[in-house]
Amino acid sequence: MTSAALLDRVGLRVGDLPCAIAETAFPVRVPPHYLGLIRRGDPDDPLLAQVLARGAELLDAPGTLTDPLAEAGFGMGQGILRKYRSRALLLAAGACAIHCRYCFRRHSDYGDTMLPAGAVDDALAAIAAAPEIREVILSGGDPLMLSDTRLAALLPAIAALPQVTNIRIHTRMPTTVPARVTPALCALLAGLGTPVVIVLHTNHAQELDGVVAAALADLRAAGVHLLNQSVLLRGINDTPPVAAAHARRLFACGVLPYYTHLLDPVAGAAHFDVPLAEARALEAALRADLPGYLVPRFVREVPGADSKTPIWALD
Ligand SMILES: *Cc1c(COP(=O)(O)O)cnc(C)c1O
Ligand code: SF4
């Protein structure tokens, strides 16, 4: 889809926006369910802002990079990233159903880094040879873009690794394409015999409508632990009322907030950036307003650190 076509679908014209739109090499992609949750005729809609390519994407902001996390050096084989001692991340799929404009992988060439079906055995052998790896994380792209057939081959093979105590899936599919949560997928996850954690990615309560809530209930009924990560985004979820309402809505859907990531300095996304001082003030406001278990950990990814870095520990 083009930016112009997206605007048309939500009943807006370019002149309604405070900014220009752009067509870039990372095309606009919006699945139908998510599109249906965007309020018609609202240029400030927080879901629209996540997927509409603005002219600002083409500006060169100082200090932004195309590989902001310096991930290029952390492979332990094709399709595997191991930055932290006890967890290995498999780049299981190269595509996403939605294109988030702030995505830190928007400049990645998945063709080079992704795990092809033919390399799965080598990847699992590499993990088996590193007994400190207790958890395998499927990421991407979006791993639930894989077919149930591919997942039915991959997940039990991971579960069979003797040292792996839990499997984690990082995905935006259950909320952007809730129909992906099929009975077959739930049965596969329920039958693994290894605990499964799904880390969803939502940024605003408006993403969690009744259809999404039902899909999440199906995952919970399959025994899956549900967590959420967000990215802190200027004008989308950077105020205490919006962030608190999001946390409460997640809880109502059986999901605990896990991380709120400060934006990585990725080229083309600087207009989403929220300064560190404001992030700290937001976190403090949430602590005062919410039970502790509904306050996400505010973190930034610091290249070379041995975990995500809490924002109180940043200079
Ligand atoms: C974020 C991340 C993880 C998971 O970190 P947690 O703090 O356990 O959620 C694992 N591997 C890589 C490469 C990551 O970027
Ligand atoms: S779903 Fe995740 S990986 Fe895919 S575009 Fe969005 S932020 Fe990037």
Coordinates of C-alpha atoms and ligand atoms in Angstrom, one line a residue:
M1 CA 0.0 0.0 0.0
T2 CA 1.2 3.6 -0.6
S3 CA 0.9 6.3 2.1
A4 CA -1.5 8.1 -0.1
A5 CA -3.8 5.0 -0.4
L6 CA -3.6 4.5 3.4
L7 CA -4.8 8.1 3.9
D8 CA -7.6 7.5 1.5
R9 CA -8.7 4.4 3.4
V10 CA -9.0 6.2 6.6
G11 CA -10.9 9.2 5.2
L12 CA -8.1 11.8 5.2
R13 CA -6.4 14.0 2.7
V14 CA -2.8 15.2 2.8
G15 CA -4.0 18.6 3.7
D16 CA -5.6 17.3 6.9
L17 CA -2.1 16.4 8.3
P18 CA 0.4 18.7 10.0
C19 CA 3.2 17.0 7.9
A20 CA 4.0 15.7 4.5
I21 CA 3.8 12.0 3.6
A22 CA 6.4 9.9 2.0
E23 CA 6.8 6.7 -0.1
T24 CA 10.1 5.0 1.0
A25 CA 12.0 1.7 0.4
F26 CA 10.3 0.3 3.6
P27 CA 6.7 0.3 2.2
V28 CA 3.6 1.0 4.1
R29 CA 2.0 -2.3 5.2
V30 CA -1.2 -2.5 7.3
P31 CA -3.2 -5.6 7.9
P32 CA -7.0 -5.3 7.6
H33 CA -7.8 -5.8 11.3
Y34 CA -5.4 -3.1 12.4
L35 CA -6.7 -0.8 9.6
G36 CA -10.2 -1.3 10.9
L37 CA -9.1 0.0 14.4
I38 CA -7.9 3.3 13.0
R39 CA -10.5 6.1 13.7
R40 CA -11.7 7.5 10.4
G41 CA -11.0 11.1 9.7
D42 CA -8.6 11.6 12.7
P43 CA -5.2 12.8 11.7
D44 CA -3.9 12.3 15.2
D45 CA -5.0 8.7 15.5
P46 CA -2.3 6.8 17.5
L47 CA -2.6 3.6 15.3
L48 CA -2.3 5.6 12.1
A49 CA 0.8 7.3 13.4
Q50 CA 2.5 3.9 13.8
V51 CA 2.1 2.9 10.1
L52 CA 1.9 6.1 8.0
A53 CA 5.2 7.1 6.4
R54 CA 5.8 10.8 7.1
G55 CA 8.0 13.1 5.1
A56 CA 10.2 13.3 8.2
E57 CA 11.4 9.8 7.5
L58 CA 13.5 11.1 4.6
L59 CA 15.4 13.6 6.8
D60 CA 18.9 12.9 7.9
A61 CA 18.8 13.2 11.7
P62 CA 22.2 13.5 13.4
G63 CA 23.3 10.4 15.3
T64 CA 21.0 7.9 13.6
L65 CA 22.2 4.7 12.1
T66 CA 20.9 2.0 9.9
D67 CA 22.1 -0.8 12.3
P68 CA 21.6 1.1 15.6
L69 CA 22.2 -1.9 17.8
A70 CA 25.4 -3.0 16.1
E71 CA 23.9 -6.4 15.7
A72 CA 26.0 -7.2 12.7
G73 CA 28.7 -8.7 15.0
F74 CA 26.6 -11.0 17.2
G75 CA 25.8 -13.9 15.0
M76 CA 26.7 -17.4 16.3
G77 CA 25.7 -18.9 12.9
Q78 CA 23.3 -17.9 10.2
G79 CA 20.0 -16.7 11.7
I80 CA 21.1 -16.8 15.4
L81 CA 21.8 -13.7 17.5
R82 CA 23.3 -14.2 21.0
K83 CA 23.9 -11.0 22.9
Y84 CA 23.0 -12.3 26.3
R85 CA 24.5 -15.3 28.0
S86 CA 21.4 -17.4 28.8
R87 CA 19.2 -16.6 25.7
A88 CA 19.6 -17.1 22.0
L89 CA 17.5 -15.4 19.5
L90 CA 16.5 -17.0 16.2
L91 CA 15.6 -14.7 13.3
A92 CA 13.0 -17.1 12.3
A93 CA 11.1 -15.2 9.7
G94 CA 12.0 -12.3 7.4
A95 CA 8.7 -10.6 7.0
C96 CA 6.0 -8.9 9.1
A97 CA 2.3 -8.4 8.6
I98 CA 2.6 -4.8 9.6
H99 CA 5.4 -2.3 9.0
C100 CA 6.0 -0.2 12.0
R101 CA 7.6 3.1 10.9
Y102 CA 9.9 3.2 14.0
C103 CA 11.2 -0.4 13.5
F104 CA 14.9 -0.7 14.3
R105 CA 15.2 -3.5 11.7
R106 CA 13.8 -1.4 8.9
H107 CA 17.1 -1.2 7.2
S108 CA 18.1 -4.9 7.7
D109 CA 18.6 -7.1 4.8
Y110 CA 16.8 -10.2 6.1
G111 CA 18.0 -12.2 3.2
D112 CA 21.5 -12.3 4.7
T113 CA 20.7 -12.7 8.4
M114 CA 17.5 -14.7 8.5
L115 CA 17.3 -18.4 9.4
P116 CA 16.4 -20.4 6.3
A117 CA 14.6 -23.6 6.8
G118 CA 17.6 -25.5 5.6
A119 CA 19.8 -24.0 8.4
V120 CA 17.6 -24.9 11.3
D121 CA 19.5 -28.1 12.2
D122 CA 22.8 -26.3 12.3
A123 CA 21.3 -23.5 14.5
L124 CA 19.9 -26.0 16.9
A125 CA 23.2 -27.9 17.0
A126 CA 25.0 -24.7 17.9
I127 CA 22.5 -24.0 20.7
A128 CA 22.8 -27.6 22.0
A129 CA 26.6 -27.1 22.2
A130 CA 26.1 -24.0 24.4
P131 CA 24.6 -25.4 27.6
E132 CA 24.3 -21.9 29.2
I133 CA 21.5 -21.1 26.8
R134 CA 18.3 -21.8 28.7
E135 CA 15.8 -20.0 26.5
V136 CA 15.4 -19.8 22.8
I137 CA 13.6 -16.7 21.5
L138 CA 11.9 -16.7 18.1
S139 CA 12.0 -13.2 16.6
G140 CA 12.4 -11.8 13.2
G141 CA 10.6 -10.3 11.3
D142 CA 7.6 -11.9 12.9
P143 CA 7.9 -15.7 13.7
L144 CA 4.2 -16.2 13.5
M145 CA 4.4 -15.3 9.8
L146 CA 5.7 -18.9 9.5
S147 CA 3.2 -21.5 8.6
D148 CA 1.9 -23.9 11.2
T149 CA 3.7 -26.6 9.3
R150 CA 7.1 -24.8 9.7
L151 CA 6.3 -24.1 13.4
A152 CA 5.3 -27.7 14.0
A153 CA 8.7 -28.7 12.8
L154 CA 10.7 -26.0 14.6
L155 CA 9.1 -25.7 18.0
P156 CA 9.2 -29.3 19.1
A157 CA 12.8 -29.5 18.0
I158 CA 13.6 -26.5 20.2
A159 CA 11.7 -28.0 23.1
A160 CA 13.7 -31.2 22.7
L161 CA 17.0 -29.5 23.4
P162 CA 17.8 -30.8 26.9
Q163 CA 18.9 -27.5 28.5
V164 CA 16.1 -25.3 27.2
T165 CA 13.6 -24.6 30.0
N166 CA 11.3 -22.2 28.1
I167 CA 10.6 -21.0 24.6
R168 CA 9.7 -17.4 23.8
I169 CA 8.1 -15.9 20.8
H170 CA 8.3 -12.2 20.0
T171 CA 5.3 -11.3 17.8
R172 CA 2.9 -8.6 16.7
M173 CA 0.6 -11.1 14.9
P174 CA -2.0 -11.9 17.6
T175 CA -2.9 -8.2 17.9
T176 CA -2.5 -7.1 14.2
V177 CA -3.8 -10.4 12.6
P178 CA -5.8 -12.0 15.4
A179 CA -7.1 -14.7 13.0
R180 CA -3.5 -16.1 13.1
V181 CA -4.3 -17.5 16.5
T182 CA -5.9 -20.6 15.1
P183 CA -7.0 -23.7 17.1
A184 CA -4.1 -25.6 15.4
L185 CA -1.5 -23.0 16.6
C186 CA -3.0 -23.1 20.2
A187 CA -2.8 -26.9 20.1
L188 CA 0.8 -26.9 19.0
L189 CA 1.8 -24.5 21.8
A190 CA -0.2 -26.3 24.4
G191 CA 1.4 -29.7 23.5
L192 CA 5.1 -28.7 23.6
G193 CA 5.6 -29.7 27.2
T194 CA 7.9 -26.7 27.6
P195 CA 6.5 -23.4 28.9
V196 CA 5.9 -20.9 26.2
V197 CA 6.1 -17.1 26.7
I198 CA 4.7 -14.8 24.1
V199 CA 5.9 -11.2 24.1
L200 CA 3.3 -9.2 22.2
H201 CA 4.1 -5.8 20.8
T202 CA 1.4 -3.2 21.3
N203 CA 1.8 0.5 21.9
H204 CA -1.7 1.8 22.7
A205 CA -5.0 0.5 24.3
Q206 CA -6.8 1.1 21.1
E207 CA -5.0 -1.9 19.6
L208 CA -6.7 -4.3 22.0
D209 CA -10.3 -4.5 20.9
G210 CA -12.7 -7.4 21.6
V211 CA -11.5 -9.6 18.7
V212 CA -7.9 -9.3 19.9
A213 CA -8.9 -10.0 23.5
A214 CA -10.6 -13.2 22.3
A215 CA -7.4 -14.3 20.5
L216 CA -5.4 -13.6 23.6
A217 CA -7.8 -15.6 25.7
D218 CA -7.3 -18.5 23.4
L219 CA -3.5 -18.3 23.9
R220 CA -3.9 -18.1 27.6
A221 CA -6.2 -21.2 27.5
A222 CA -3.3 -23.0 25.7
G223 CA -1.2 -22.2 28.8
V224 CA 0.9 -19.4 27.2
H225 CA 2.3 -16.7 29.4
L226 CA 1.5 -13.3 27.8
L227 CA 3.7 -10.3 28.2
N228 CA 3.8 -7.0 26.2
Q229 CA 6.6 -4.8 25.0
S230 CA 6.1 -1.3 23.7
V231 CA 8.2 1.4 22.1
L232 CA 7.9 4.8 23.6
L233 CA 6.7 7.0 20.8
R234 CA 6.3 10.8 20.6
G235 CA 2.6 11.7 20.3
I236 CA 1.4 8.1 20.5
N237 CA 2.0 6.8 24.1
D238 CA 4.2 9.4 25.8
T239 CA 1.7 10.7 28.4
P240 CA 0.8 9.2 31.8
P241 CA -3.0 8.8 31.1
V242 CA -2.4 7.1 27.7
A243 CA 0.3 4.8 29.1
A244 CA -1.6 3.9 32.2
A245 CA -4.8 3.1 30.2
H246 CA -2.7 0.9 28.0
A247 CA -1.3 -1.0 31.0
R248 CA -4.8 -1.5 32.4
R249 CA -6.2 -2.7 29.1
L250 CA -3.3 -5.2 28.8
F251 CA -4.1 -6.6 32.2
A252 CA -7.8 -6.9 31.3
C253 CA -6.7 -9.0 28.4
G254 CA -4.5 -11.2 30.5
V255 CA -1.2 -9.6 29.5
L256 CA 1.4 -8.1 31.8
P257 CA 3.5 -5.1 30.6
Y258 CA 7.1 -6.2 30.3
Y259 CA 9.3 -3.6 28.6
T260 CA 8.9 0.0 27.3
H261 CA 11.8 0.5 25.0
L262 CA 13.3 3.9 24.3
L263 CA 13.5 4.4 20.6
D264 CA 16.7 3.1 19.1
P265 CA 18.5 5.8 17.0
V266 CA 17.4 4.3 13.7
A267 CA 17.6 6.4 10.6
G268 CA 14.2 7.7 9.5
A269 CA 12.5 7.5 12.9
A270 CA 13.9 10.5 14.8
H271 CA 10.5 12.2 14.8
F272 CA 9.2 9.5 17.2
D273 CA 11.9 10.1 19.8
V274 CA 11.1 11.0 23.4
P275 CA 13.9 12.5 25.4
L276 CA 15.3 10.5 28.4
A277 CA 14.2 13.1 31.0
E278 CA 10.6 12.8 29.7
A279 CA 10.8 9.0 29.8
R280 CA 11.9 9.1 33.4
A281 CA 9.1 11.4 34.3
L282 CA 6.6 9.1 32.6
E283 CA 7.9 6.1 34.4
A284 CA 7.7 7.9 37.7
A285 CA 4.1 8.9 37.0
L286 CA 3.1 5.3 36.2
R287 CA 4.7 4.0 39.4
A288 CA 2.5 6.4 41.3
D289 CA -0.6 5.5 39.4
L290 CA -0.4 1.7 38.9
P291 CA 0.2 -1.4 40.9
G292 CA 3.9 -2.2 40.6
Y293 CA 3.2 -5.3 38.4
L294 CA 1.6 -3.1 35.7
V295 CA 4.5 -0.8 35.4
P296 CA 6.7 -1.8 32.4
R297 CA 10.5 -1.7 32.7
F298 CA 11.7 1.3 30.8
V299 CA 14.9 0.3 29.0
R300 CA 17.2 1.3 26.3
E301 CA 19.4 -1.1 24.3
V302 CA 23.0 -0.2 24.8
P303 CA 25.3 -1.9 22.3
G304 CA 27.7 -4.2 24.2
A305 CA 25.7 -4.3 27.5
D306 CA 25.0 -7.7 28.9
S307 CA 21.2 -7.0 29.2
K308 CA 18.8 -4.3 28.3
T309 CA 19.7 -1.2 30.3
P310 CA 17.1 0.3 32.7
I311 CA 16.8 4.0 32.0
W312 CA 17.7 4.9 35.6
A313 CA 21.2 3.5 34.9
L314 CA 21.7 5.7 31.8
D315 CA 23.8 8.9 32.0
Ligands
LIG1 C1 16.2 -8.2 23.9 C2 16.9 -9.4 23.5 C3 16.8 -10.6 24.2 C4 15.9 -10.8 25.3 O1 16.2 -10.0 26.5 P1 15.3 -10.1 27.8 O2 15.8 -9.1 28.7 O3 15.5 -11.5 28.3 O4 13.9 -9.9 27.3 C5 17.6 -11.7 23.8 N1 18.4 -11.6 22.7 C6 18.6 -10.4 22.1 C7 19.6 -10.4 20.9 C8 17.8 -9.3 22.4 O5 18.0 -8.2 21.7
SF4_2 S1 6.4 -6.1 13.9 FE1 8.4 -5.7 14.9 S2 10.0 -6.4 13.4 FE2 8.0 -6.1 12.3 S3 8.1 -4.0 11.5 FE3 7.0 -3.9 13.5 S4 8.6 -3.5 15.0 FE4 9.6 -4.2 13.1

